[in-house]
Amino acid sequence: MAWWRIFSFVLAMGSGAIASVAAKPVPPVPVLVAKGVWTVSGGITPDRQPDGNSVIFDAPGGLIVFDTGRHVWHRNAILALAREEGKPIAAIINSHWHLDHVSGNPALRAAFPHLRVYASAAIDGALAGFLPDSVRQSEPYLNDPALPAATRDDIRADMATIANGPALRPDMTVIGSHSLRIAGRQLMVRLAANAATAGDVWLYDGKTRIVVTGDLVTLPAPFLDTACPEGWQRALARITATPFRTLIPGHGPPMTPPQFALYRHSFDAFIACVGSSEPKTVCAAAWTEQVRPLLGDDPVDGKRAQGMATYYVEMLRANRGRSKYCAAPAHH
Ligand SMILES: [Zn+2]
């Protein structure tokens, strides 16, 4: 099942009465979360693929953009902020190569040709495997008359992004965990190998005590499509060890330390349940119940959590507890 299919199936479950209405995406507006730090939230629009959250840091040399979203309106919100602040975008940091986090890279670079992209090397493996695979798997669906027009638009846009895939690659490859001065601002940049993807980048800003996790933390469920759960659990332990005050996840609203502790506990319990003989719907229901305090007011979120978690139990069990894209050596 291709990357976008999961979301289509989950969104179809959630859209219900509004499914027949052409969903007009609401363009995100940057929100100031600390002095010199903004978020551009990635939403979930019915029939659409998601955008990851972006976090923008003000730095002496310009703006640092953590993740660039998928849709045109998401990247436009980032560009509008740069215009408003009268600052260039000096750097992009990509948490990982999933298209809801990197698709805006070329447009931002077109606007600011001098910017530097920091990311792990994992996109090279994806450009050779997962991404062309997903194009092949998606093609037949484009001719399906039941496919909503917005979903078709998104698939076409993703295909164009993948066709231009080398433009997503980093200028500066993150190969370990370091304190880096980027555009004159000191940031702790951390690499988690074999977690949500083969190489996930997250960062801690000591000045504001904000930690930005990319898809190591997502609601309504962890997106386990390319995951090595063991490495992911280790990364969550390292996040716990930072003295953060606010955590900005890859999807969903910011979290306090106790909220993240609940997320991590629920994640560990979910992975343990995957490894047990409990029915998949039982594991999914336990996840949904545990994270319910973290979900928004939208009652659809609980249904999405249940639907996604059920799917991921099955997907992980089909491949001995990890995604088939996990290349880490197995521990027994
Ligand atoms: Zn994502």
PDB file of N, CA, C and O in Angstrom, residues 123-147:
ATOM      1  N   ILE A 123      17.191  10.206   2.279  1.00  0.00           N
ATOM      2  CA  ILE A 123      16.390  10.443   1.077  1.00  0.00           C
ATOM      3  C   ILE A 123      16.972   9.706  -0.136  1.00  0.00           C
ATOM      4  O   ILE A 123      16.236   9.352  -1.059  1.00  0.00           O
ATOM      5  N   ASP A 124      18.271   9.466  -0.139  1.00  0.00           N
ATOM      6  CA  ASP A 124      18.862   8.764  -1.283  1.00  0.00           C
ATOM      7  C   ASP A 124      18.277   7.360  -1.427  1.00  0.00           C
ATOM      8  O   ASP A 124      17.960   6.924  -2.530  1.00  0.00           O
ATOM      9  N   GLY A 125      18.131   6.669  -0.297  1.00  0.00           N
ATOM     10  CA  GLY A 125      17.510   5.349  -0.332  1.00  0.00           C
ATOM     11  C   GLY A 125      16.058   5.437  -0.774  1.00  0.00           C
ATOM     12  O   GLY A 125      15.576   4.604  -1.541  1.00  0.00           O
ATOM     13  N   ALA A 126      15.365   6.477  -0.313  1.00  0.00           N
ATOM     14  CA  ALA A 126      13.952   6.624  -0.664  1.00  0.00           C
ATOM     15  C   ALA A 126      13.777   6.919  -2.149  1.00  0.00           C
ATOM     16  O   ALA A 126      12.849   6.423  -2.790  1.00  0.00           O
ATOM     17  N   LEU A 127      14.692   7.729  -2.722  1.00  0.00           N
ATOM     18  CA  LEU A 127      14.599   8.061  -4.150  1.00  0.00           C
ATOM     19  C   LEU A 127      14.863   6.832  -5.011  1.00  0.00           C
ATOM     20  O   LEU A 127      14.434   6.771  -6.162  1.00  0.00           O
ATOM     21  N   ALA A 128      15.555   5.858  -4.446  1.00  0.00           N
ATOM     22  CA  ALA A 128      15.845   4.629  -5.190  1.00  0.00           C
ATOM     23  C   ALA A 128      14.819   3.540  -4.912  1.00  0.00           C
ATOM     24  O   ALA A 128      14.801   2.524  -5.617  1.00  0.00           O
ATOM     25  N   GLY A 129      13.971   3.694  -3.910  1.00  0.00           N
ATOM     26  CA  GLY A 129      13.082   2.596  -3.515  1.00  0.00           C
ATOM     27  C   GLY A 129      11.656   3.018  -3.256  1.00  0.00           C
ATOM     28  O   GLY A 129      10.796   2.939  -4.129  1.00  0.00           O
ATOM     29  N   PHE A 130      11.409   3.511  -2.059  1.00  0.00           N
ATOM     30  CA  PHE A 130      10.037   3.777  -1.621  1.00  0.00           C
ATOM     31  C   PHE A 130       9.300   4.733  -2.558  1.00  0.00           C
ATOM     32  O   PHE A 130       8.146   4.493  -2.929  1.00  0.00           O
ATOM     33  N   LEU A 131       9.959   5.823  -2.964  1.00  0.00           N
ATOM     34  CA  LEU A 131       9.230   6.852  -3.720  1.00  0.00           C
ATOM     35  C   LEU A 131       8.857   6.378  -5.137  1.00  0.00           C
ATOM     36  O   LEU A 131       7.688   6.480  -5.520  1.00  0.00           O
ATOM     37  N   PRO A 132       9.815   5.824  -5.926  1.00  0.00           N
ATOM     38  CA  PRO A 132       9.380   5.291  -7.229  1.00  0.00           C
ATOM     39  C   PRO A 132       8.382   4.135  -7.090  1.00  0.00           C
ATOM     40  O   PRO A 132       7.461   4.024  -7.897  1.00  0.00           O
ATOM     41  N   ASP A 133       8.515   3.320  -6.031  1.00  0.00           N
ATOM     42  CA  ASP A 133       7.521   2.264  -5.776  1.00  0.00           C
ATOM     43  C   ASP A 133       6.142   2.875  -5.620  1.00  0.00           C
ATOM     44  O   ASP A 133       5.154   2.362  -6.146  1.00  0.00           O
ATOM     45  N   SER A 134       6.067   3.961  -4.836  1.00  0.00           N
ATOM     46  CA  SER A 134       4.746   4.524  -4.556  1.00  0.00           C
ATOM     47  C   SER A 134       4.152   5.156  -5.813  1.00  0.00           C
ATOM     48  O   SER A 134       2.945   5.147  -6.000  1.00  0.00           O
ATOM     49  N   VAL A 135       5.008   5.684  -6.709  1.00  0.00           N
ATOM     50  CA  VAL A 135       4.490   6.205  -7.988  1.00  0.00           C
ATOM     51  C   VAL A 135       3.870   5.065  -8.789  1.00  0.00           C
ATOM     52  O   VAL A 135       2.745   5.177  -9.292  1.00  0.00           O
ATOM     53  N   ARG A 136       4.582   3.946  -8.876  1.00  0.00           N
ATOM     54  CA  ARG A 136       4.062   2.797  -9.632  1.00  0.00           C
ATOM     55  C   ARG A 136       2.740   2.305  -9.057  1.00  0.00           C
ATOM     56  O   ARG A 136       1.819   1.978  -9.783  1.00  0.00           O
ATOM     57  N   GLN A 137       2.665   2.274  -7.710  1.00  0.00           N
ATOM     58  CA  GLN A 137       1.440   1.770  -7.079  1.00  0.00           C
ATOM     59  C   GLN A 137       0.289   2.764  -7.202  1.00  0.00           C
ATOM     60  O   GLN A 137      -0.871   2.382  -7.157  1.00  0.00           O
ATOM     61  N   SER A 138       0.618   4.045  -7.343  1.00  0.00           N
ATOM     62  CA  SER A 138      -0.431   5.069  -7.388  1.00  0.00           C
ATOM     63  C   SER A 138      -1.037   5.197  -8.775  1.00  0.00           C
ATOM     64  O   SER A 138      -2.216   5.525  -8.914  1.00  0.00           O
ATOM     65  N   GLU A 139      -0.226   4.952  -9.800  1.00  0.00           N
ATOM     66  CA  GLU A 139      -0.676   5.219 -11.172  1.00  0.00           C
ATOM     67  C   GLU A 139      -2.047   4.628 -11.507  1.00  0.00           C
ATOM     68  O   GLU A 139      -2.903   5.336 -12.033  1.00  0.00           O
ATOM     69  N   PRO A 140      -2.293   3.335 -11.195  1.00  0.00           N
ATOM     70  CA  PRO A 140      -3.597   2.769 -11.567  1.00  0.00           C
ATOM     71  C   PRO A 140      -4.778   3.505 -10.941  1.00  0.00           C
ATOM     72  O   PRO A 140      -5.855   3.570 -11.545  1.00  0.00           O
ATOM     73  N   TYR A 141      -4.581   4.082  -9.761  1.00  0.00           N
ATOM     74  CA  TYR A 141      -5.698   4.729  -9.071  1.00  0.00           C
ATOM     75  C   TYR A 141      -6.113   6.035  -9.731  1.00  0.00           C
ATOM     76  O   TYR A 141      -7.228   6.500  -9.557  1.00  0.00           O
ATOM     77  N   LEU A 142      -5.186   6.628 -10.479  1.00  0.00           N
ATOM     78  CA  LEU A 142      -5.508   7.900 -11.123  1.00  0.00           C
ATOM     79  C   LEU A 142      -6.679   7.754 -12.086  1.00  0.00           C
ATOM     80  O   LEU A 142      -7.417   8.699 -12.336  1.00  0.00           O
ATOM     81  N   ASN A 143      -6.854   6.544 -12.648  1.00  0.00           N
ATOM     82  CA  ASN A 143      -7.948   6.316 -13.598  1.00  0.00           C
ATOM     83  C   ASN A 143      -9.229   5.858 -12.915  1.00  0.00           C
ATOM     84  O   ASN A 143     -10.224   5.601 -13.591  1.00  0.00           O
ATOM     85  N   ASP A 144      -9.190   5.735 -11.602  1.00  0.00           N
ATOM     86  CA  ASP A 144     -10.370   5.272 -10.869  1.00  0.00           C
ATOM     87  C   ASP A 144     -11.360   6.434 -10.737  1.00  0.00           C
ATOM     88  O   ASP A 144     -11.061   7.440 -10.096  1.00  0.00           O
ATOM     89  N   PRO A 145     -12.544   6.324 -11.363  1.00  0.00           N
ATOM     90  CA  PRO A 145     -13.491   7.448 -11.311  1.00  0.00           C
ATOM     91  C   PRO A 145     -13.983   7.750  -9.899  1.00  0.00           C
ATOM     92  O   PRO A 145     -14.479   8.857  -9.628  1.00  0.00           O
ATOM     93  N   ALA A 146     -13.836   6.780  -8.980  1.00  0.00           N
ATOM     94  CA  ALA A 146     -14.292   7.018  -7.599  1.00  0.00           C
ATOM     95  C   ALA A 146     -13.299   7.867  -6.807  1.00  0.00           C
ATOM     96  O   ALA A 146     -13.594   8.308  -5.700  1.00  0.00           O
ATOM     97  N   LEU A 147     -12.101   8.093  -7.377  1.00  0.00           N
ATOM     98  CA  LEU A 147     -11.085   8.855  -6.649  1.00  0.00           C
ATOM     99  C   LEU A 147     -11.498  10.336  -6.592  1.00  0.00           C
ATOM    100  O   LEU A 147     -11.747  10.945  -7.625  1.00  0.00           O
TER     101      LEU A 147
END
